């Protein structure tokens, strides 16, 4: 039994989606951001950064959504959410997981939380620079999907796709949504048509981006 500490629509979303796809027994613990629960003494003992997700595996807490996705894929090979070790496809899986985490995850963090950069609001130049970084990632991902899709690894679904649909949803209120790129739009329709996505939206009470 896994325990996932989560907050709806946040970086815990991809891990929650993976647990649903795998069919692994799990328990959800809501971290109420409105009440600053992520800063509580009890939660900081699990996750010193005060962020979600935290996934408890065999009584030990682990963090970082990309790492958790890879752990789950390795622990549940029967779910086929990652290619076999030592294959070119496995190398591509590592590449896309880390690209998304390093580029999209880190940049979105700054876009969504200006105080992390020491300001209540971003100066226009900083906001523009962050937007260009995110849109540059969409350009790369869209070109790849157009040439090699429908998923990031071709015909096979992987945890990298669960990560991508999460980040795409985060773009919904930006000046340009990820849906402005045609291959990404097709990918989103494919992912949002999955039963796992519908269940996630039900459990996390997410109404935006529910349907293709």
N, CA, C and O of each residue as an XYZ file, in Angstrom:
848
protein
N       0.841     -1.195      0.000
C       0.000      0.000      0.000
C       0.878      1.248      0.000
O       1.717      1.430      0.883
N       0.677      2.099     -0.993
C       1.387      3.375     -1.047
C       0.548      4.442     -0.341
O      -0.676      4.336     -0.263
N       1.225      5.463      0.167
C       0.541      6.659      0.655
C       1.082      7.848     -0.124
O       2.285      8.112     -0.112
N       0.189      8.565     -0.801
C       0.573      9.730     -1.589
C       0.055     10.987     -0.899
O      -1.150     11.154     -0.708
N       0.971     11.856     -0.532
C       0.622     13.177     -0.031
C       0.507     14.097     -1.245
O       1.454     14.247     -2.017
N      -0.660     14.705     -1.400
C      -0.970     15.397     -2.645
C      -1.750     16.672     -2.382
O      -2.278     16.890     -1.292
N      -1.809     17.502     -3.403
C      -2.722     18.640     -3.453
C      -3.269     18.668     -4.876
O      -2.492     18.535     -5.821
N      -4.571     18.836     -5.063
C      -5.179     18.703     -6.395
C      -4.532     19.606     -7.447
O      -4.337     20.801     -7.228
N      -4.205     18.999     -8.599
C      -3.706     19.740     -9.742
C      -2.249     20.154     -9.679
O      -1.754     20.809    -10.596
N      -1.552     19.782     -8.611
C      -0.155     20.186     -8.445
C       0.780     19.119     -9.008
O       0.358     18.257     -9.779
N       2.051     19.184     -8.616
C       3.046     18.240     -9.125
C       2.811     16.808     -8.652
O       3.456     15.879     -9.140
N       1.892     16.627     -7.707
C       1.526     15.274     -7.281
C       0.634     14.581     -8.303
O       0.437     13.367     -8.248
N       0.100     15.358     -9.230
C      -0.905     14.863    -10.166
C      -0.397     13.695    -11.020
O      -1.102     12.701    -11.190
N       0.807     13.811    -11.550
C       1.344     12.763    -12.420
C       1.567     11.464    -11.646
O       1.376     10.375    -12.186
N       1.974     11.581    -10.378
C       2.200     10.388     -9.555
C       0.863      9.728     -9.233
O       0.745      8.504     -9.277
N      -0.130     10.528     -8.914
C      -1.474     10.002     -8.681
C      -1.976      9.274     -9.928
O      -2.545      8.187     -9.837
N      -1.758      9.887    -11.089
C      -2.180      9.278    -12.348
C      -1.468      7.950    -12.580
O      -2.076      6.994    -13.063
N      -0.185      7.886    -12.238
C       0.567      6.640    -12.398
C       0.008      5.548    -11.489
O      -0.124      4.400    -11.913
N      -0.318      5.890    -10.264
C      -0.884      4.899     -9.343
C      -2.205      4.349     -9.882
O      -2.493      3.160     -9.744
N      -3.000      5.220    -10.492
C      -4.266      4.777    -11.075
C      -4.003      3.874    -12.280
O      -4.626      2.820    -12.412
N      -3.088      4.279    -13.156
C      -2.759      3.474    -14.337
C      -2.248      2.089    -13.929
O      -2.610      1.083    -14.539
N      -1.420      2.048    -12.911
C      -0.839      0.785    -12.455
C      -1.898     -0.079    -11.777
O      -1.848     -1.307    -11.849
N      -2.850      0.569    -11.124
C      -3.834     -0.173    -10.342
C      -3.304     -0.564     -8.981
O      -3.792     -1.513     -8.367
N      -2.297      0.170     -8.503
C      -1.668     -0.163     -7.225
C      -2.519      0.354     -6.069
O      -2.999      1.486     -6.122
N      -2.714     -0.447     -5.032
C      -3.422      0.043     -3.853
C      -2.700      1.255     -3.268
O      -1.482      1.233     -3.093
N      -3.442      2.293     -2.972
C      -2.820      3.491     -2.428
C      -3.821      4.265     -1.574
O      -5.036      4.135     -1.723
N      -3.272      5.059     -0.690
C      -4.061      5.933      0.173
C      -3.635      7.361     -0.106
O      -2.446      7.639     -0.263
N      -4.596      8.262     -0.168
C      -4.313      9.666     -0.434
C      -4.392     10.467      0.859
O      -5.316     10.300      1.655
N      -3.406     11.339      1.053
C      -3.416     12.262      2.179
C      -3.354     13.677      1.613
O      -2.354     14.072      1.013
N      -4.424     14.429      1.808
C      -4.482     15.790      1.284
C      -3.564     16.697      2.090
O      -3.601     16.712      3.320
N      -2.741     17.453      1.373
C      -1.927     18.506      1.981
C      -2.630     19.816      1.634
O      -2.566     20.271      0.492
N      -3.280     20.405      2.584
C      -4.129     21.574      2.356
C      -3.270     22.837      2.270
O      -2.830     23.376      3.285
N      -3.043     23.292      1.044
C      -2.196     24.470      0.857
C      -2.839     25.724      1.440
O      -2.134     26.615      1.913
N      -4.160     25.804      1.411
C      -4.824     26.998      1.938
C      -4.567     27.157      3.437
O      -4.525     28.271      3.957
N      -4.399     26.050      4.105
C      -4.098     26.091      5.543
C      -2.604     25.980      5.825
O      -2.193     25.813      6.973
N      -1.792     26.075      4.768
C      -0.332     25.998      4.901
C       0.120     24.677      5.529
O       1.099     24.635      6.274
N      -0.612     23.598      5.216
C      -0.259     22.304      5.792
C       1.110     21.827      5.328
O       1.761     21.038      6.012
N       1.551     22.310      4.154
C       2.864     21.898      3.647
C       4.000     22.453      4.507
O       5.144     22.014      4.394
N       3.676     23.418      5.366
C       4.691     24.007      6.253
C       4.567     23.512      7.686
O       5.270     23.992      8.575
N       3.680     22.561      7.909
C       3.516     22.040      9.259
C       4.740     21.226      9.667
O       5.451     20.677      8.825
N       4.965     21.160     10.956
C       6.119     20.406     11.459
C       6.041     18.946     11.048
O       7.048     18.339     10.685
N       4.835     18.385     11.107
C       4.670     16.965     10.769
C       4.991     16.713      9.307
O       5.657     15.732      8.974
N       4.513     17.608      8.418
C       4.769     17.368      6.988
C       6.235     17.631      6.634
O       6.804     16.932      5.794
N       6.839     18.618      7.258
C       8.241     18.908      6.956
C       9.163     17.766      7.373
O      10.269     17.642      6.848
N       8.723     16.941      8.301
C       9.519     15.759      8.633
C       9.517     14.762      7.477
O      10.477     14.014      7.294
N       8.440     14.754      6.704
C       8.364     13.877      5.532
C       9.067     14.496      4.331
O       9.793     13.820      3.602
N       8.839     15.790      4.137
C       9.358     16.488      2.966
C       9.912     17.836      3.420
O       9.152     18.796      3.545
N      11.208     17.929      3.669
C      11.801     19.156      4.218
C      11.607     20.388      3.340
O      11.721     21.512      3.829
N      11.314     20.196      2.039
C      11.081     21.346      1.163
C       9.657     21.875      1.281
O       9.352     22.956      0.778
N       8.792     21.125      1.936
C       7.417     21.578      2.076
C       6.677     21.616      0.761
O       5.887     22.526      0.512
N       6.928     20.628     -0.086
C       6.295     20.555     -1.395
C       5.575     19.213     -1.552
O       5.781     18.290     -0.764
N       4.744     19.123     -2.561
C       4.165     17.837     -2.947
C       4.683     17.510     -4.339
O       5.011     18.409     -5.114
N       4.756     16.212     -4.655
C       4.274     15.074     -3.886
C       5.311     14.532     -2.916
O       6.511     14.778     -3.037
N       4.795     13.783     -1.949
C       5.591     12.855     -1.156
C       4.907     11.503     -1.269
O       3.697     11.390     -1.070
N       5.684     10.486     -1.588
C       5.139      9.130     -1.699
C       5.833      8.247     -0.673
O       7.059      8.140     -0.658
N       5.047      7.622      0.173
C       5.600      6.714      1.181
C       5.613      5.308      0.602
O       4.574      4.740      0.264
N       6.830      4.762      0.498
C       7.046      3.414     -0.029
C       7.731      2.593      1.054
O       8.823      2.939      1.506
N       7.096      1.520      1.465
C       7.668      0.654      2.508
C       8.090      1.469      3.731
O       9.176      1.284      4.281
N       7.204      2.371      4.138
C       7.371      3.185      5.349
C       8.449      4.259      5.236
O       8.842      4.847      6.243
N       8.930      4.520      4.019
C       9.916      5.584      3.837
C       9.369      6.616      2.868
O       8.819      6.245      1.831
N       9.505      7.917      3.178
C       9.008      8.956      2.281
C      10.028      9.292      1.191
O      11.229      9.386      1.446
N       9.523      9.468     -0.013
C      10.353      9.875     -1.156
C       9.677     11.054     -1.852
O       8.457     11.209     -1.806
N      10.501     11.880     -2.496
C       9.993     13.098     -3.126
C      10.490     13.212     -4.564
O      11.224     12.350     -5.049
N      10.081     14.289     -5.237
C      10.417     14.624     -6.617
C       9.575     13.796     -7.583
O       9.762     12.585     -7.703
N       8.649     14.456     -8.268
C       7.658     13.743     -9.082
C       8.294     12.880    -10.169
O       7.858     11.748    -10.381
N       9.319     13.390    -10.865
C       9.941     12.584    -11.925
C      10.572     11.322    -11.343
O      10.446     10.238    -11.913
N      11.247     11.466    -10.212
C      11.867     10.303     -9.571
C      10.805      9.308     -9.117
O      10.987      8.099     -9.258
N       9.714      9.802     -8.580
C       8.653      8.910     -8.115
C       8.032      8.152     -9.273
O       7.708      6.972     -9.138
N       7.862      8.812    -10.408
C       7.339      8.130    -11.592
C       8.261      6.994    -12.019
O       7.799      5.910    -12.374
N       9.555      7.245    -11.983
C      10.507      6.199    -12.380
C      10.533      5.061    -11.372
O      10.650      3.894    -11.747
N      10.422      5.403    -10.080
C      10.364      4.347     -9.063
C       9.152      3.449     -9.278
O       9.262      2.224     -9.223
N       8.002      4.059     -9.523
C       6.784      3.273     -9.705
C       6.866      2.395    -10.955
O       6.437      1.241    -10.941
N       7.423      2.952    -12.034
C       7.571      2.155    -13.256
C       8.476      0.956    -13.013
O       8.202     -0.135    -13.515
N       9.552      1.142    -12.249
C      10.471      0.037    -11.952
C       9.844     -0.984    -11.013
O      10.090     -2.184    -11.139
N       9.036     -0.509    -10.072
C       8.422     -1.417     -9.103
C       7.266     -2.213     -9.697
O       6.873     -3.249     -9.160
N       6.724     -1.722    -10.810
C       5.562     -2.376    -11.421
C       5.794     -2.596    -12.915
O       5.108     -1.994    -13.741
N       6.755     -3.453    -13.269
C       7.034     -3.677    -14.697
C       5.834     -4.240    -15.443
O       5.727     -4.076    -16.658
N       4.929     -4.905    -14.725
C       3.745     -5.471    -15.372
C       2.831     -4.388    -15.950
O       2.022     -4.669    -16.834
N       2.954     -3.159    -15.459
C       2.132     -2.057    -15.963
C       2.664     -1.514    -17.286
O       1.960     -0.790    -17.990
N       3.898     -1.859    -17.623
C       4.508     -1.475    -18.906
C       4.518      0.035    -19.104
O       4.187      0.524    -20.185
N       4.895      0.774    -18.066
C       4.963      2.229    -18.153
C       6.380      2.735    -18.381
O       6.639      3.935    -18.301
N       7.301      1.807    -18.667
C       8.680      2.167    -19.021
C       9.270      1.048    -19.860
O       8.951     -0.120    -19.636
N      10.122      1.377    -20.820
C      10.764      0.337    -21.642
C      11.760     -0.473    -20.822
O      12.169     -0.043    -19.743
N      12.152     -1.636    -21.322
C      13.125     -2.469    -20.599
C      14.469     -1.771    -20.449
O      14.885     -1.046    -21.352
N      15.158     -1.975    -19.326
C      16.492     -1.402    -19.130
C      17.457     -1.839    -20.227
O      17.376     -2.955    -20.739
N      18.365     -0.943    -20.573
C      19.388     -1.255    -21.556
C      18.971     -1.083    -22.999
O      19.758     -1.364    -23.903
N      17.747     -0.626    -23.239
C      17.272     -0.436    -24.611
C      17.347      1.039    -25.000
O      17.360      1.911    -24.131
N      17.397      1.321    -26.312
C      17.359      2.731    -26.737
C      16.091      3.440    -26.267
O      16.119      4.631    -25.954
N      14.987      2.707    -26.218
C      13.735      3.303    -25.756
C      13.825      3.714    -24.281
O      13.271      4.735    -23.875
N      14.528      2.905    -23.494
C      14.721      3.242    -22.079
C      15.528      4.538    -21.956
O      15.223      5.391    -21.122
N      16.554      4.674    -22.789
C      17.359      5.892    -22.770
C      16.512      7.113    -23.120
O      16.657      8.173    -22.511
N      15.629      6.958    -24.101
C      14.740      8.057    -24.480
C      13.778      8.391    -23.338
O      13.447      9.555    -23.113
N      13.339      7.362    -22.628
C      12.441      7.577    -21.485
C      13.128      8.426    -20.412
O      12.544      9.379    -19.896
N      14.373      8.071    -20.083
C      15.120      8.888    -19.126
C      15.216     10.329    -19.621
O      15.002     11.274    -18.863
N      15.539     10.480    -20.895
C      15.734     11.812    -21.477
C      14.483     12.673    -21.325
O      14.570     13.819    -20.884
N      13.316     12.128    -21.689
C      12.099     12.938    -21.663
C      11.635     13.212    -20.241
O      11.097     14.284    -19.967
N      11.833     12.264    -19.332
C      11.472     12.530    -17.944
C      12.283     13.699    -17.384
O      11.730     14.600    -16.753
N      13.589     13.680    -17.617
C      14.454     14.698    -17.033
C      14.348     16.023    -17.773
O      14.443     17.083    -17.155
N      14.152     15.979    -19.086
C      13.930     17.220    -19.828
C      12.724     17.967    -19.264
O      12.784     19.171    -19.013
N      11.641     17.241    -19.073
C      10.438     17.888    -18.563
C      10.640     18.432    -17.152
O      10.228     19.550    -16.843
N      11.272     17.636    -16.304
C      11.498     18.070    -14.931
C      12.403     19.296    -14.875
O      12.110     20.261    -14.170
N      13.510     19.251    -15.628
C      14.499     20.331    -15.558
C      14.042     21.601    -16.254
O      14.330     22.703    -15.787
N      13.332     21.456    -17.369
C      12.931     22.634    -18.138
C      11.531     23.094    -17.739
O      11.358     24.222    -17.277
N      10.535     22.232    -17.914
C       9.169     22.643    -17.619
C       8.922     22.765    -16.114
O       8.386     23.773    -15.654
N       9.307     21.754    -15.354
C       9.036     21.791    -13.922
C       9.682     22.978    -13.243
O       9.026     23.703    -12.496
N      10.962     23.181    -13.498
C      11.679     24.276    -12.844
C      11.161     25.644    -13.300
O      11.022     26.557    -12.486
N      10.879     25.785    -14.580
C      10.424     27.078    -15.092
C       9.006     27.389    -14.643
O       8.703     28.526    -14.280
N       8.140     26.391    -14.666
C       6.781     26.599    -14.163
C       6.801     26.997    -12.688
O       5.993     27.819    -12.256
N       7.715     26.421    -11.921
C       7.817     26.779    -10.509
C       8.018     28.286    -10.363
O       7.362     28.929     -9.543
N       8.920     28.842    -11.157
C       9.170     30.285    -11.092
C       7.988     31.082    -11.636
O       7.658     32.143    -11.105
N       7.344     30.574    -12.699
C       6.196     31.276    -13.289
C       5.047     31.375    -12.277
O       4.416     32.423    -12.137
N       4.790     30.276    -11.583
C       3.638     30.218    -10.686
C       3.902     30.823     -9.312
O       2.969     31.238     -8.625
N       5.162     30.872     -8.913
C       5.490     31.358     -7.569
C       6.550     32.459     -7.637
O       7.720     32.205     -7.350
N       6.155     33.679     -8.016
C       7.116     34.789     -8.083
C       7.908     35.009     -6.794
O       9.073     35.399     -6.869
N       7.318     34.772     -5.595
C       8.123     34.983     -4.384
C       9.384     34.138     -4.326
O      10.334     34.495     -3.628
N       9.411     33.015     -5.052
C      10.641     32.213     -5.095
C      11.808     33.005     -5.669
O      12.970     32.735     -5.366
N      11.477     33.989     -6.504
C      12.511     34.842     -7.089
C      12.600     36.189     -6.373
O      13.241     37.121     -6.858
N      11.952     36.275     -5.221
C      12.094     37.461     -4.390
C      11.183     38.616     -4.745
O      11.495     39.760     -4.416
N      10.059     38.352     -5.411
C       9.155     39.447     -5.789
C       7.712     38.981     -5.672
O       7.400     37.809     -5.886
N       6.832     39.929     -5.324
C       5.415     39.597     -5.265
C       4.877     39.302     -6.659
O       4.026     38.428     -6.829
N       5.367     40.023     -7.647
C       5.026     39.800     -9.050
C       6.300     39.890     -9.881
O       7.233     40.605     -9.515
N       6.342     39.165    -11.000
C       7.519     39.221    -11.858
C       7.587     40.555    -12.587
O       6.558     41.055    -13.043
N       8.765     41.139    -12.706
C       8.930     42.245    -13.651
C       8.608     41.739    -15.061
O       8.804     40.557    -15.344
N       8.122     42.603    -15.941
C       7.746     42.160    -17.293
C       8.836     41.382    -18.015
O       8.539     40.395    -18.688
N      10.093     41.804    -17.891
C      11.178     41.122    -18.610
C      11.361     39.692    -18.109
O      11.625     38.784    -18.898
N      11.221     39.491    -16.802
C      11.366     38.150    -16.242
C      10.195     37.270    -16.684
O      10.386     36.111    -17.051
N       8.988     37.828    -16.647
C       7.807     37.069    -17.059
C       7.909     36.650    -18.522
O       7.568     35.523    -18.881
N       8.378     37.563    -19.357
C       8.551     37.247    -20.777
C       9.597     36.160    -20.978
O       9.418     35.266    -21.805
N      10.688     36.237    -20.222
C      11.747     35.233    -20.352
C      11.240     33.854    -19.934
O      11.536     32.860    -20.597
N      10.485     33.784    -18.847
C       9.940     32.505    -18.402
C       8.948     31.946    -19.419
O       8.943     30.748    -19.704
N       8.109     32.830    -19.963
C       7.152     32.392    -20.983
C       7.875     31.822    -22.194
O       7.452     30.802    -22.739
N       8.960     32.462    -22.625
C       9.706     31.981    -23.790
C      10.347     30.616    -23.511
O      10.406     29.766    -24.400
N      10.825     30.406    -22.283
C      11.411     29.109    -21.944
C      10.361     27.997    -22.025
O      10.626     26.921    -22.562
N       9.182     28.264    -21.491
C       8.112     27.267    -21.520
C       7.655     27.013    -22.957
O       7.468     25.865    -23.361
N       7.477     28.081    -23.719
C       7.033     27.909    -25.104
C       8.098     27.228    -25.953
O       7.769     26.510    -26.897
N       9.371     27.447    -25.627
C      10.433     26.729    -26.332
C      10.359     25.236    -26.084
O      10.625     24.435    -26.981
N       9.993     24.858    -24.848
C       9.807     23.434    -24.544
C       8.634     22.860    -25.320
O       8.718     21.743    -25.831
N       7.525     23.617    -25.418
C       6.391     23.148    -26.230
C       6.795     22.949    -27.680
O       6.372     21.983    -28.314
N       7.604     23.847    -28.207
C       8.060     23.712    -29.599
C       8.812     22.397    -29.796
O       8.580     21.678    -30.768
N       9.712     22.092    -28.866
C      10.503     20.873    -28.998
C       9.625     19.633    -28.866
O       9.745     18.691    -29.649
N       8.749     19.642    -27.878
C       7.883     18.487    -27.657
C       6.896     18.294    -28.804
O       6.622     17.166    -29.212
N       6.366     19.395    -29.318
C       5.420     19.311    -30.434
C       6.099     18.724    -31.675
O       5.530     17.869    -32.353
N       7.310     19.186    -31.965
C       8.032     18.670    -33.131
C       8.311     17.176    -32.977
O       8.197     16.410    -33.934
N       8.676     16.777    -31.764
C       8.953     15.357    -31.527
C       7.692     14.515    -31.697
O       7.724     13.476    -32.357
N       6.592     14.952    -31.111
C       5.348     14.189    -31.224
C       4.856     14.134    -32.665
O       4.334     13.109    -33.104
N       5.020     15.228    -33.401
C       4.589     15.246    -34.800
C       5.365     14.224    -35.620
O       4.820     13.619    -36.543
N       6.632     14.034    -35.284
C       7.479     13.114    -36.053
C       7.448     11.691    -35.523
O       7.609     10.741    -36.289
N       7.238     11.533    -34.206
C       7.434     10.211    -33.596
C       6.288      9.770    -32.689
O       6.413      8.745    -32.020
N       5.171     10.510    -32.641
C       4.087     10.221    -31.705
C       3.333      8.942    -32.045
O       3.795      8.142    -32.859
N       2.168      8.749    -31.420
C       1.393      9.759    -30.680
C       1.871     10.025    -29.262
O       1.554     11.070    -28.694
N       2.644      9.084    -28.668
C       3.207      9.299    -27.337
C       4.677      9.684    -27.476
O       5.242      9.627    -28.568
N       5.290     10.079    -26.358
C       6.693     10.492    -26.421
C       7.604      9.353    -26.853
O       8.658      9.591    -27.442
N       7.204      8.109    -26.562
C       7.992      6.948    -26.980
C       7.335      6.219    -28.149
O       7.482      5.006    -28.293
N       6.621      6.955    -28.968
C       6.003      6.348    -30.143
C       4.639      5.778    -29.831
O       3.733      6.502    -29.418
N       4.491      4.476    -30.028
C       3.186      3.839    -29.833
C       2.925      3.418    -28.394
O       1.823      2.967    -28.081
N       3.905      3.552    -27.514
C       3.738      3.042    -26.158
C       3.592      4.181    -25.158
O       4.352      5.150    -25.185
N       2.610      4.053    -24.279
C       2.417      4.979    -23.171
C       3.500      4.744    -22.126
O       3.880      3.605    -21.856
N       3.986      5.823    -21.549
C       4.954      5.701    -20.462
C       4.671      6.774    -19.419
O       3.827      7.647    -19.621
N       5.384      6.696    -18.309
C       5.216      7.710    -17.274
C       5.613      9.095    -17.768
O       5.160     10.095    -17.212
N       6.445      9.175    -18.798
C       6.799     10.485    -19.353
C       5.566     11.187    -19.913
O       5.488     12.415    -19.879
N       4.610     10.431    -20.423
C       3.375     11.014    -20.942
C       2.482     11.513    -19.808
O       1.802     12.529    -19.954
N       2.483     10.809    -18.690
C       1.712     11.253    -17.534
C       2.272     12.569    -17.008
O       1.527     13.444    -16.565
N       3.567     12.691    -17.062
C       4.235     13.924    -16.660
C       3.873     15.061    -17.621
O       3.599     16.182    -17.194
N       3.876     14.759    -18.910
C       3.626     15.791    -19.906
C       2.206     16.342    -19.811
O       2.021     17.557    -19.880
N       1.202     15.484    -19.654
C      -0.167     15.991    -19.602
C      -0.365     16.868    -18.367
O      -1.145     17.820    -18.400
N       0.330     16.554    -17.292
C       0.278     17.411    -16.100
C       0.803     18.805    -16.410
O       0.148     19.801    -16.102
N       1.986     18.877    -17.020
C       2.556     20.187    -17.328
C       1.714     20.939    -18.352
O       1.580     22.160    -18.270
N       1.151     20.224    -19.307
C       0.297     20.886    -20.285
C      -0.905     21.527    -19.605
O      -1.294     22.641    -19.956
N      -1.492     20.841    -18.646
C      -2.625     21.422    -17.929
C      -2.224     22.696    -17.205
O      -3.017     23.634    -17.117
N      -1.012     22.741    -16.690
C      -0.547     23.937    -15.988
C      -0.500     25.157    -16.903
O      -0.520     26.290    -16.422
N      -0.438     24.939    -18.210
C      -0.329     26.062    -19.146
C      -1.680     26.686    -19.487
O      -1.734     27.640    -20.264
N      -2.769     26.171    -18.922
C      -4.103     26.539    -19.400
C      -4.413     28.028    -19.255
O      -5.219     28.560    -20.017
N      -3.789     28.711    -18.292
C      -4.055     30.140    -18.093
C      -2.919     31.034    -18.568
O      -2.903     32.230    -18.276
N      -1.967     30.456    -19.301
C      -0.865     31.249    -19.826
C      -1.295     31.991    -21.098
O      -2.326     31.653    -21.680
N      -0.533     32.986    -21.535
C      -0.887     33.683    -22.777
C      -1.064     32.742    -23.958
O      -1.918     32.965    -24.815
N      -0.245     31.677    -24.002
C      -0.419     30.619    -25.002
C      -0.456     29.276    -24.291
O       0.522     28.860    -23.670
N      -1.583     28.612    -24.389
C      -1.705     27.269    -23.833
C      -0.922     26.284    -24.690
O      -0.684     26.530    -25.872
N      -0.527     25.184    -24.095
C       0.145     24.122    -24.858
C      -0.735     23.598    -25.985
O      -0.231     23.023    -26.949
N      -2.042     23.792    -25.870
C      -2.958     23.331    -26.918
C      -2.841     24.140    -28.202
O      -3.443     23.782    -29.214
N      -2.076     25.222    -28.174
C      -1.853     26.011    -29.396
C      -0.913     25.304    -30.373
O      -0.779     25.720    -31.524
N      -0.260     24.231    -29.906
C       0.627     23.456    -30.770
C      -0.129     22.201    -31.221
O      -0.634     21.462    -30.376
N      -0.218     21.946    -32.514
C      -1.145     20.914    -33.017
C      -0.856     19.495    -32.549
O      -1.784     18.771    -32.190
N       0.394     19.084    -32.545
C       0.687     17.712    -32.098
C       0.428     17.560    -30.606
O      -0.047     16.515    -30.163
N       0.734     18.587    -29.832
C       0.437     18.552    -28.411
C      -1.067     18.522    -28.163
O      -1.537     17.857    -27.239
N      -1.817     19.241    -28.988
C      -3.277     19.221    -28.850
C      -3.824     17.815    -29.090
O      -4.704     17.357    -28.361
N      -3.305     17.130    -30.112
C      -3.723     15.759    -30.371
C      -3.335     14.824    -29.236
O      -4.106     13.943    -28.857
N      -2.137     15.019    -28.694
C      -1.682     14.224    -27.554
C      -2.601     14.426    -26.359
O      -2.972     13.463    -25.688
N      -2.971     15.680    -26.088
C      -3.841     15.972    -24.952
C      -5.194     15.297    -25.108
O      -5.737     14.769    -24.138
N      -5.746     15.307    -26.317
C      -7.035     14.644    -26.553
C      -6.929     13.150    -26.273
O      -7.843     12.548    -25.710
N      -5.802     12.557    -26.673
C      -5.578     11.128    -26.441
C      -5.509     10.825    -24.944
O      -6.134      9.877    -24.468
N      -4.748     11.631    -24.207
C      -4.562     11.393    -22.781
C      -5.832     11.676    -21.992
O      -6.158     10.941    -21.060
N      -6.551     12.730    -22.354
C      -7.759     13.088    -21.609
C      -8.925     12.153    -21.921
O      -9.950     12.181    -21.239
N      -8.766     11.338    -22.941
C      -9.768     10.337    -23.233
C      -9.581      9.048    -22.450
O     -10.419      8.150    -22.530
N      -8.488      8.943    -21.689
C      -8.207      7.725    -20.939
C      -9.055      7.665    -19.669
O      -9.354      8.685    -19.049
N      -9.431      6.442    -19.301
C     -10.227      6.248    -18.089
C      -9.482      6.751    -16.859
O     -10.093      7.285    -15.933
N      -8.154      6.580    -16.850
C      -7.369      7.012    -15.691
C      -7.468      8.518    -15.485
O      -7.518      8.988    -14.348
N      -7.497      9.274    -16.577
C      -7.606     10.736    -16.480
C      -8.964     11.128    -15.896
O      -9.046     12.012    -15.043
N     -10.015     10.474    -16.354
C     -11.342     10.779    -15.848
C     -11.447     10.461    -14.356
O     -12.053     11.213    -13.592
N     -10.857      9.351    -13.957
C     -10.879      8.990    -12.536
C     -10.087      9.994    -11.712
O     -10.519     10.392    -10.631
N      -8.939     10.402    -12.214
C      -8.134     11.405    -11.511
C      -8.938     12.679    -11.297
O      -8.957     13.235    -10.199
N      -9.605     13.139    -12.356
C     -10.398     14.374    -12.251
C     -11.521     14.214    -11.238
O     -11.842     15.154    -10.510
N     -12.114     13.038    -11.187
C     -13.172     12.785    -10.209
C     -12.626     12.864     -8.788
O     -13.196     13.539     -7.931
N     -11.523     12.173     -8.547
C     -10.974     12.090     -7.193
C     -10.438     13.439     -6.730
O     -10.645     13.826     -5.580
N      -9.750     14.155     -7.615
C      -9.155     15.436     -7.237
C     -10.120     16.609     -7.457
O      -9.781     17.763     -7.195
N     -11.318     16.295     -7.939
C     -12.348     17.314     -8.169
C     -11.842     18.412     -9.114
O     -11.988     19.603     -8.839
N     -11.250     17.986    -10.223
C     -10.736     18.907    -11.228
C     -11.746     19.030    -12.355
O     -12.088     18.037    -12.997
N     -12.221     20.236    -12.596
C     -13.193     20.442    -13.662
C     -12.545     21.007    -14.923
O     -12.981     20.699    -16.032
N     -11.524     21.819    -14.768
C     -10.826     22.379    -15.926
C      -9.981     21.277    -16.598
O      -9.276     20.521    -15.930
N     -10.071     21.212    -17.901
C      -9.260     20.266    -18.670
C      -9.724     18.829    -18.482
O      -8.953     17.904    -18.741
N     -10.948     18.616    -18.045
C     -11.405     17.261    -17.805
C     -11.573     16.484    -19.112
O     -11.162     15.327    -19.194
N     -12.170     17.103    -20.132
C     -12.533     16.401    -21.347
C     -11.675     16.836    -22.524
O     -11.138     17.944    -22.534
N     -11.545     15.939    -23.540
C     -10.777     16.291    -24.740
C     -11.395     17.477    -25.460
O     -10.880     17.910    -26.491
